[in-house]
Coordinates of C-alpha atoms in Angstrom, one line a residue:
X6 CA 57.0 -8.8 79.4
X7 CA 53.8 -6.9 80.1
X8 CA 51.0 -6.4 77.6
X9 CA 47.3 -5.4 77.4
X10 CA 44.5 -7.1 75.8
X11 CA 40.7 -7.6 76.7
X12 CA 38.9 -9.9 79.0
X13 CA 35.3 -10.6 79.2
X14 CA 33.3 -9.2 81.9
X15 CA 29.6 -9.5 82.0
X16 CA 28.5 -8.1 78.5
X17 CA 31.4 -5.9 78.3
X18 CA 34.9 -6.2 77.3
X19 CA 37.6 -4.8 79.7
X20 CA 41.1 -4.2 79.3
X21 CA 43.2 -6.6 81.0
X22 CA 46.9 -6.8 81.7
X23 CA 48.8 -10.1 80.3
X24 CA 52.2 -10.6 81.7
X25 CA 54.4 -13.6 80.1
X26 CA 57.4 -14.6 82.2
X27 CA 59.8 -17.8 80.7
X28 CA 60.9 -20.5 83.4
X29 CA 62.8 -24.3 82.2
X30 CA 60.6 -26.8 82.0
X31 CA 58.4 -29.0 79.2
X32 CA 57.5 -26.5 76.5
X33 CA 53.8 -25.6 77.0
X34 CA 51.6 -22.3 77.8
X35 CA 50.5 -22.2 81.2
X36 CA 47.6 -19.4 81.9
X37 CA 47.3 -18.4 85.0
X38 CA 43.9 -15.9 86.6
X39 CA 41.2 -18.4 86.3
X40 CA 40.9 -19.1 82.2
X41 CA 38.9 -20.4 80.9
X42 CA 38.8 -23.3 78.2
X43 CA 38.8 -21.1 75.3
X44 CA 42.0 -19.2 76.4
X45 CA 43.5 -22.9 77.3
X46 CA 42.8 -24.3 74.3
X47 CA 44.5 -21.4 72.6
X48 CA 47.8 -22.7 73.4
X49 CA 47.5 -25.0 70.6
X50 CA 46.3 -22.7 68.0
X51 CA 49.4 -20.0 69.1
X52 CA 51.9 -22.8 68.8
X53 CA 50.4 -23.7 65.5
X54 CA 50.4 -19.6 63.9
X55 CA 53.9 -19.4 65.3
X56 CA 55.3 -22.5 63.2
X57 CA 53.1 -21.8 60.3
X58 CA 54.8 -18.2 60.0
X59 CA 58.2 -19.8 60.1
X60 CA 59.3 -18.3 64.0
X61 CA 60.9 -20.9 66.6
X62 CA 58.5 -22.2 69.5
X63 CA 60.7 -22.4 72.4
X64 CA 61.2 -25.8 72.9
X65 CA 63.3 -25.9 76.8
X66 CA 61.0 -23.7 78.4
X67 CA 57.6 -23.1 79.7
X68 CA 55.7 -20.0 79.2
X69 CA 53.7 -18.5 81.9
X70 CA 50.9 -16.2 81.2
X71 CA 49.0 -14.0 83.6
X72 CA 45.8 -12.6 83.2
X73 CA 45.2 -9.6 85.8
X74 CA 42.7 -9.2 87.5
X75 CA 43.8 -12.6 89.0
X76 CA 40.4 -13.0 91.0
X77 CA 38.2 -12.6 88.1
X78 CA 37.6 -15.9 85.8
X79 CA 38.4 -14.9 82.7
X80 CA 36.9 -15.9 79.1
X81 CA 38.7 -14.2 76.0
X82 CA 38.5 -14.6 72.3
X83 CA 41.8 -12.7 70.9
X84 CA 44.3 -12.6 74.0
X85 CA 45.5 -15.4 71.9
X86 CA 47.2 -12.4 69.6
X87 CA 48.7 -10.8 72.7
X88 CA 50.2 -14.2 73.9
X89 CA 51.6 -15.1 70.4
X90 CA 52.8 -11.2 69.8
X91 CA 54.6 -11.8 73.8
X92 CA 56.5 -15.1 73.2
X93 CA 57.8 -13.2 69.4
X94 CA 59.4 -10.3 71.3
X95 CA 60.6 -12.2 74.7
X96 CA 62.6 -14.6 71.9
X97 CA 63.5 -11.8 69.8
X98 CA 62.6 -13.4 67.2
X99 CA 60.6 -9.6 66.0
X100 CA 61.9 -6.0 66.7
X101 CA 60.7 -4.3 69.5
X102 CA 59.4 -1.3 67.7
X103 CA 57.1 -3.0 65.5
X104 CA 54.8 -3.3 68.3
X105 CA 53.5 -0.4 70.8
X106 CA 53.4 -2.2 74.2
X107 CA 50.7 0.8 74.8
X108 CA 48.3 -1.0 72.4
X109 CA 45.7 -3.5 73.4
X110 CA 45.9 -6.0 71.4
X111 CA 43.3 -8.4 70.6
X112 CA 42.6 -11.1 68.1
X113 CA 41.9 -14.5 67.1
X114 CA 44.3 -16.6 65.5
X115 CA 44.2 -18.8 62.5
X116 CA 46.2 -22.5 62.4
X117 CA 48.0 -21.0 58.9
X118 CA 49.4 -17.7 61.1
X119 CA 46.6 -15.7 59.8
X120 CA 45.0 -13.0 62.1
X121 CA 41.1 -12.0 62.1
X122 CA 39.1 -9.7 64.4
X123 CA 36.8 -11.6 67.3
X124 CA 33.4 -10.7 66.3
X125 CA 32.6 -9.7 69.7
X126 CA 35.3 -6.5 69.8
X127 CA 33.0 -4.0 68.0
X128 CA 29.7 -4.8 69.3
X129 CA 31.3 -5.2 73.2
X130 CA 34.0 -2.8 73.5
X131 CA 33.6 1.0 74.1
X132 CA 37.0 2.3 73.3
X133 CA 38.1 5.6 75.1
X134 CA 39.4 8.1 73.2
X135 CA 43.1 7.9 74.1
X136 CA 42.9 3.7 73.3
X137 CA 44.7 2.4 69.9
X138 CA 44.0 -1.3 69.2
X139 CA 45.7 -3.6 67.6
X140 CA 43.9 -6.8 65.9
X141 CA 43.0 -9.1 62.3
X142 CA 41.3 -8.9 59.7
X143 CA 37.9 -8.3 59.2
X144 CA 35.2 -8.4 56.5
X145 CA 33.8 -4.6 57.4
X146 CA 36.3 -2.3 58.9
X147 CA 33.7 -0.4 60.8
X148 CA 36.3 1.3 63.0
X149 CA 40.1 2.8 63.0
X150 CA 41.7 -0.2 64.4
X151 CA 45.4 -1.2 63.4
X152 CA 45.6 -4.6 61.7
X153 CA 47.6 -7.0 60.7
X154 CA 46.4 -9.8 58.0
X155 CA 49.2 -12.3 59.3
X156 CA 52.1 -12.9 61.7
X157 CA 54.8 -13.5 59.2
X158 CA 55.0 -10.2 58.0
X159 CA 53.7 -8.5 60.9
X160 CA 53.1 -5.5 58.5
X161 CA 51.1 -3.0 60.5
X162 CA 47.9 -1.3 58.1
X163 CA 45.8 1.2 59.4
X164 CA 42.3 1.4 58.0
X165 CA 41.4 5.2 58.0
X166 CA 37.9 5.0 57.7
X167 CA 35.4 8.5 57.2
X168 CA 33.1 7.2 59.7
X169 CA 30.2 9.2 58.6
X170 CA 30.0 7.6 56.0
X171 CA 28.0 4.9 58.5
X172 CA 25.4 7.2 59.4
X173 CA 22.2 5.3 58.5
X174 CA 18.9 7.8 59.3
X175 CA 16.2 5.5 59.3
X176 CA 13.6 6.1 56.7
X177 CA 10.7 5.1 58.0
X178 CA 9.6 7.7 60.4
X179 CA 10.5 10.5 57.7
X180 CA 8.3 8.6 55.2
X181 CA 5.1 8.5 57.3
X182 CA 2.7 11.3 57.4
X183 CA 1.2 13.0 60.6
X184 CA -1.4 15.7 61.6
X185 CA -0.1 18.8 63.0
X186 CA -0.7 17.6 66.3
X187 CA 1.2 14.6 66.1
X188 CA 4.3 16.2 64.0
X189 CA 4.1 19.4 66.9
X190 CA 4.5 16.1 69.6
X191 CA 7.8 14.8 67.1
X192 CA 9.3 18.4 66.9
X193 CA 9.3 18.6 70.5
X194 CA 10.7 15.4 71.5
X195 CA 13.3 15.0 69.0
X196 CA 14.1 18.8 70.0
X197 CA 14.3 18.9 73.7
X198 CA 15.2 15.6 74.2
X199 CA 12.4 14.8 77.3
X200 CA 10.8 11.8 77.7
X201 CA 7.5 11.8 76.3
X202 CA 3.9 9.9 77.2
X203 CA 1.0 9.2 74.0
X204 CA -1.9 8.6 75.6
X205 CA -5.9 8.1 73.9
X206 CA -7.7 6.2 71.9
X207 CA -6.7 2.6 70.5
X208 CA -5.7 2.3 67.1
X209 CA -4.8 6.3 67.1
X210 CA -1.0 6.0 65.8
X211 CA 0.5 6.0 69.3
X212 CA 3.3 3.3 68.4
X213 CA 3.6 4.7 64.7
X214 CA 4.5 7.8 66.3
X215 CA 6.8 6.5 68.9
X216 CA 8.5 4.7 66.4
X217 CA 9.1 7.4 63.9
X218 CA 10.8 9.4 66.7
X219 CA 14.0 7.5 65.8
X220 CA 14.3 8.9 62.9
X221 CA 14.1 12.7 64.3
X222 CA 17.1 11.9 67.0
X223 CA 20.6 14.1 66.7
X224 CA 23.5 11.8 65.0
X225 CA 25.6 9.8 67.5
X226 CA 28.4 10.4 68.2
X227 CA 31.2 8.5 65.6
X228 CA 32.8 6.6 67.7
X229 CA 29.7 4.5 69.2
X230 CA 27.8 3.7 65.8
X231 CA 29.3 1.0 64.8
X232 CA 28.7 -0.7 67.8
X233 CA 25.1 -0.4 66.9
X234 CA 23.1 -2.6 64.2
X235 CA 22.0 -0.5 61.2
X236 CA 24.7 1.8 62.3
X237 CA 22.2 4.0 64.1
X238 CA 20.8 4.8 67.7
X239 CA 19.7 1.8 68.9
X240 CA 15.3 1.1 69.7
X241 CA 13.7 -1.0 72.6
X242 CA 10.5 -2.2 72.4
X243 CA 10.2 -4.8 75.2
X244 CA 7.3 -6.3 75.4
X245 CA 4.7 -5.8 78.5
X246 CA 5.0 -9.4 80.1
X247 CA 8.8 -9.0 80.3
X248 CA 10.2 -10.1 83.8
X249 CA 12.2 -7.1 85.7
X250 CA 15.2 -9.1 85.9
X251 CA 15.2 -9.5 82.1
X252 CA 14.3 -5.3 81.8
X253 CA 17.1 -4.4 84.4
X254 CA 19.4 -7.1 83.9
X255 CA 21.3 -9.4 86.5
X256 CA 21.9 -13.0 87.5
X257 CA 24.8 -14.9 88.4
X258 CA 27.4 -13.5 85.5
X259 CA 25.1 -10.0 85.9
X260 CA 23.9 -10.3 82.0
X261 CA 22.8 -7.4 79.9
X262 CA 19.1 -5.9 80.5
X263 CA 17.3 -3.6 78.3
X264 CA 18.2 -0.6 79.6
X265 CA 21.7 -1.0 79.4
X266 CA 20.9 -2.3 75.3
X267 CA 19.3 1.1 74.6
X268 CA 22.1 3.0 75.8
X269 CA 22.5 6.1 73.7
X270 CA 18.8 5.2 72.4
X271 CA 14.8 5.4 72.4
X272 CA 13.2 3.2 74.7
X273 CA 9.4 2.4 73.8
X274 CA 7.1 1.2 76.5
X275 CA 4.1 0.5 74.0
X276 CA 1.1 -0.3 76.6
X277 CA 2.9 1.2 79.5
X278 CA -0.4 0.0 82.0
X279 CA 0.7 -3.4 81.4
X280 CA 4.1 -3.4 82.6
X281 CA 5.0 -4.6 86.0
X282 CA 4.8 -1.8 88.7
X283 CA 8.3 -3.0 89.8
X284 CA 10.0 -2.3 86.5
X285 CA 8.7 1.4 86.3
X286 CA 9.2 2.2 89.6
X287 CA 12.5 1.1 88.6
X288 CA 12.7 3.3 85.8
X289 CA 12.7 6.5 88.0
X290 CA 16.3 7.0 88.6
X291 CA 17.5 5.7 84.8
X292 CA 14.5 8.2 83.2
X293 CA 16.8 11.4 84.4
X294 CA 20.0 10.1 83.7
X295 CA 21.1 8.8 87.1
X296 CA 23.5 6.0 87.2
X297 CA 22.4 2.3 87.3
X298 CA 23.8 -0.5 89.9
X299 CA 23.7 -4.4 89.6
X300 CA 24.7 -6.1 92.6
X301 CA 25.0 -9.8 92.8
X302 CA 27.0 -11.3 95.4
X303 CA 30.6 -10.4 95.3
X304 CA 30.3 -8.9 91.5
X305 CA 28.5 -5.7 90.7
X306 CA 28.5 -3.6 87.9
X307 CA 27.6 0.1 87.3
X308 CA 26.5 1.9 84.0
X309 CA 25.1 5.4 82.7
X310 CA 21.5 5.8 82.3
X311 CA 21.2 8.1 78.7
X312 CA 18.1 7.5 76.8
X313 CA 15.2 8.5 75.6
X314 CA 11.6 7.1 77.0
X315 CA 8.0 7.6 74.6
X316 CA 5.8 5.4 76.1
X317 CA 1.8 4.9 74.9
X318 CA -0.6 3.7 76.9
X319 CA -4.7 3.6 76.3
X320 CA -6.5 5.6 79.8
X321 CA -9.6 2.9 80.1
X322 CA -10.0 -1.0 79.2
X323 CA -12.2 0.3 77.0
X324 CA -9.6 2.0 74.7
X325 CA -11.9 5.3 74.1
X326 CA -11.8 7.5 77.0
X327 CA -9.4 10.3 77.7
X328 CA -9.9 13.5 79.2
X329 CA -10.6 15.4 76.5
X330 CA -14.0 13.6 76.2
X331 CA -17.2 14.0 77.9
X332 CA -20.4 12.2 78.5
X333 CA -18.1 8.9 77.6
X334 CA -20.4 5.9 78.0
X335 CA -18.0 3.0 79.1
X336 CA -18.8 -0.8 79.3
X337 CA -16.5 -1.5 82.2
X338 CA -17.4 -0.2 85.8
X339 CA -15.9 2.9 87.6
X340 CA -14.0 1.1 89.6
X341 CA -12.2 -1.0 87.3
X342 CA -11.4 2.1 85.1
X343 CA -9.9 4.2 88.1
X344 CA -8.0 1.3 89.2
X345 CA -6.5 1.5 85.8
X346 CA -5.5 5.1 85.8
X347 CA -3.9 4.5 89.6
X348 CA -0.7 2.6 88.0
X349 CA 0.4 5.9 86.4
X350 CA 2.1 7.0 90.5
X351 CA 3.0 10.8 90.3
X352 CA 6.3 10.1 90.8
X353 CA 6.5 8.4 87.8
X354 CA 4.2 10.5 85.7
X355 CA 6.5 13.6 86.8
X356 CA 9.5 11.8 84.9
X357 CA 7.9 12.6 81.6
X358 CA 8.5 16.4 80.4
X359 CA 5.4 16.2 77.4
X360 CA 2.4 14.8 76.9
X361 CA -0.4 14.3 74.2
X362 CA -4.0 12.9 74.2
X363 CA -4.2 11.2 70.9
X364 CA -7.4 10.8 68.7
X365 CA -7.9 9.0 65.7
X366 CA -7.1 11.0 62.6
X367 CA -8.8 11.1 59.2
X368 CA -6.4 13.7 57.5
X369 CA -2.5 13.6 57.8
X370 CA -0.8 15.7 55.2
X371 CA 2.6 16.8 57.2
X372 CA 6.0 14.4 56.0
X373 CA 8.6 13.2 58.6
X374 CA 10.9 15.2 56.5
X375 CA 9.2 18.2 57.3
X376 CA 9.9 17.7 61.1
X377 CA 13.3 16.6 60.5
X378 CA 13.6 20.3 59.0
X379 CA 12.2 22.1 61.8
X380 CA 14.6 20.2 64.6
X381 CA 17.8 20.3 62.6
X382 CA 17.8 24.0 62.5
X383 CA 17.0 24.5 65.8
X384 CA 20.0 22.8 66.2
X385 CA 22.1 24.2 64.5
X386 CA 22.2 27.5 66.4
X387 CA 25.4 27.7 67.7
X388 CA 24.2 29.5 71.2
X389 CA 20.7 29.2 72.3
X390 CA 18.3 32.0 72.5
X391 CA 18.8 34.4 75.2
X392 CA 17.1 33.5 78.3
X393 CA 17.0 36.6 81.4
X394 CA 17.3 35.4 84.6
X395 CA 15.0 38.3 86.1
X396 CA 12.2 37.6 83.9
X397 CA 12.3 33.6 84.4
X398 CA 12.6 34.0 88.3
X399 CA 9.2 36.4 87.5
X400 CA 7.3 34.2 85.3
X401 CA 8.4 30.8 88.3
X402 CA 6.0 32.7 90.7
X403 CA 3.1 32.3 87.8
X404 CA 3.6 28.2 88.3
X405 CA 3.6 28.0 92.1
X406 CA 1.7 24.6 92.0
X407 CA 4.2 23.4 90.0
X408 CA 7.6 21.3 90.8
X409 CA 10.8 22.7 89.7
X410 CA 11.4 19.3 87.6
X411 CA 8.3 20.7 85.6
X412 CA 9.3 23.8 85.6
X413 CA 12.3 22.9 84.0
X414 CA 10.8 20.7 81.0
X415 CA 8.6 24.4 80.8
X416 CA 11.7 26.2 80.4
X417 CA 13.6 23.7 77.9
X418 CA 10.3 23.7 75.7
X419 CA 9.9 27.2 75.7
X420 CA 13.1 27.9 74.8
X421 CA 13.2 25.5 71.4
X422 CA 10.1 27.7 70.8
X423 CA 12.5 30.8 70.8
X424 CA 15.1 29.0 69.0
X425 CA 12.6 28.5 66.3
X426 CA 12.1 32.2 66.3
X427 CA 15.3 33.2 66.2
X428 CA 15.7 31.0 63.0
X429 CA 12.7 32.3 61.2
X430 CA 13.8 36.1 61.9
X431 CA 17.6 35.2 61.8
X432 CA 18.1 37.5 65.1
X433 CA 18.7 36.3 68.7
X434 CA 15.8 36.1 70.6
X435 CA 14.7 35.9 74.0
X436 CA 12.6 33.7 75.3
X437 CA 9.4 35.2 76.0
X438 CA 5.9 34.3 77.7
X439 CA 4.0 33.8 74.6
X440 CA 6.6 30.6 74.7
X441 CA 6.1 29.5 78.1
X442 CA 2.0 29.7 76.5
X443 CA 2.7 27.6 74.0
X444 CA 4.5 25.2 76.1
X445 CA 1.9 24.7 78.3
X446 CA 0.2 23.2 76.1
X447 CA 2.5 20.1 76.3
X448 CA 3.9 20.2 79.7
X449 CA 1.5 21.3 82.1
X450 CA -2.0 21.2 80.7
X451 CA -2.2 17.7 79.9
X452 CA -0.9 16.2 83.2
X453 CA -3.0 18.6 84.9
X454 CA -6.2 16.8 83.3
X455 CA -5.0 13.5 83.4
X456 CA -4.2 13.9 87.4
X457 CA -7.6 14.9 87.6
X458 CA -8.7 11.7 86.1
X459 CA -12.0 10.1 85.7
X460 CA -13.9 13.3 88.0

């Protein structure tokens, strides 16, 4: 008898195969693929359901249970379902076809027979698409799971929830107010989806404005949010004395870092000049989606990079100086200052596709709702606007200086700036130079004068 139901790994749960195979001896459950004490001690709760429902323990035979992948030690808080759900259809003591050996089932057992959902399932496991589980009850039914309240009946429900019901835009950033500047910033991260650097004076609104660009991101997909508090893309905001291990993740049993939290997400790196150089040098390769690899001795583990970085840094100890201002007097020396500037490496500046130099503002009069407008129907154009291949290939010899990563945040800007276009005129438009104009403005200029620096 061959079954599937989930083990831990790491921070994850996998699917693991349980195969339960009947040989004379004392009556007792004997696991096999290096349990651990929870799954041992779930012998006792199994034969407990099983009497408490009114079905037979076998009482001349031992019951072995294998847990594959034998060489992994295992740890598991609902195989007990699988086990008990086994040892019912090797008796025949339930009908084959009230259970679909193609389910994984997974749940944790009550004394009385009763049948609840691990706590751990939502949050833990990312079901594929083709995947049908099978498990208890629970007090929110956040996904489309099969259930069953207790193993007496065995009556099979299946909750068929509207899932978008569980969309939960936060509030907060479409509440706040920002100066045109600052909303023209939102519009064109939430829009292109780049990674985006605040950089300026203290106490400008760099981390309100970070912060509020959670509001502006597309809806996730249905079948991650309710792996996600507040139903919602998940936001990171480690804070700058964090360790790399802790950022990355690792150690012996490989544990979760922040980057792998913020999956599908916005990661904020508030005071990015006080992070260790060896976490963002780190950060290249996750920054343009490449895939991320933990290896600790024997065990490694390998995960997609998909998130959004806005990080906010001030240019000077000082807090005051940026580019944009002249005749700056500074109380710290020159050196000190430049030394500063010299943790932003270029291959790490070059991750980020716009940029602002923030100032302190006395008037902010546009709402978050505003900008939530202006992205939503750029997308909701069902093709983007045209772009000619002639005329790009043309307008790439106008940025020779320029790296064809940069070239394409250009493009990608300029091209939500024709989308815009083509939704204010309601006809298809190409994208134009004017756009790659106004792009600059976000995506060349500023790096240009911050690579200058202090000169």
């Amino acid at each position: 008898m061959k079954l599937k139901s989930l083990i831990q790994n790491g921070p994850r749960l996998e699917i693991a195969e349980v195969e339960i195979e009947f040989i004379s001896g004392i009556p007792q459950i004997h696991f096999l693929g290096l349990p651990d004490r929870v799954i041992k001690e779930s012998f006792y709760r199994i034969k407990s359901a099983l009497k408490s429902s009114g079905y037979r323990f076998p009482l001349t035979q031992q019951m072995i249970v294998n847990i594959k992948p034998s060489h992994l030690r295992k740890s598991s808080r609902g195989v007990e379902l699988a086990v008990a759900l086994g040892i019912l259809l090797k008796t025949k003591q339930i009908e084959e076809d009230k259970i679909n050996l193609d389910w994984v089932l997974y749940g944790e057992l009550g004394l009385d027979g009763g049948v609840y959902e691990p706590s751990d399932l939502v949050p833990q496991f990312k079901k594929p698409k083709d995947c049908e589980i099978l498990t208890g009850w629970a007090k929110e039914n956040k996904e489309n799971y099969h259930r069953i309240h207790e193993l007496k009946d065995l009556e099979v429900i299946y909750h068929n929830n509207d899932k978008k019901d569980f969309f939960r835009r936060p509030s907060w950033g479409l509440e706040n107010r920002f100066s045109p500047s600052e909303a023209e910033f939102l519009f064109l991260s939430a829009a292109t989806g780049l990674n985006g650097l605040l950089a300026g004076d203290a106490g400008a609104g760099k981390t309100t404005i970070a912060k509020s660009l959670l509001s502006l991101l597309p809806e996730p997909d249905p079948d991650l949010t309710a792996q996600w508090k507040n139903n919602w893309r998940p936001m990171v905001m480690p804070h700058q004395s964090i360790t790399t291990g802790a950022f990355l993740g690792g150690g012996a049993n490989l544990f979760q870092g922040e980057i792998e939290r913020v999956e599908n997400g916005l990661l904020i790196l508030d005071e990015l000049l006080e992070f260790d150089p060896e976490i963002l040098d780190a950060l290249r390769g996750p920054m343009v989606g490449e895939r991320f690899r933990l290896v600790r001795g024997a065990y490694e583990r390998e995960f997609e990079c998909s998130f959004q970085v806005v990080a906010t840094s001030n240019l000077c100890p000082c807090g005051k100086w940026t580019p944009l201002k002249k005749d700056l007097t500074c109380r710290y020396s020159r050196t000190r200052c430049t030394k500063i500037l010299e943790r932003l490496s270029g291959p790490f500046v070059d991750r980020f596709g716009i940029m602002m130099f923030t100032q302190i503002q006395n008037e902010r009069t546009i709402p978050g709702h505003e900008i939530l407008k202006r992205v939503e129907s750029v997308r909701a154009m069902k093709t983007g606007p045209v772009t000619n291949p002639e005329k790009t290939d043309v307008i790439r010899k106008l940025y020779p200086d320029v790296s064809t990563r940069r070239f394409n945040y250009l493009l990608s800007t300029a091209q939500v700036y024709a989308a815009e276009r083509s939704v204010q005129t309601r006809k298809m438009s190409e994208v134009t130079m004017q756009d790659f104009v106004k792009a600059e403005d976000w995506v060349i200029k500023p790096f240009r004068l911050l690579e200058k620096g202090m000169c």
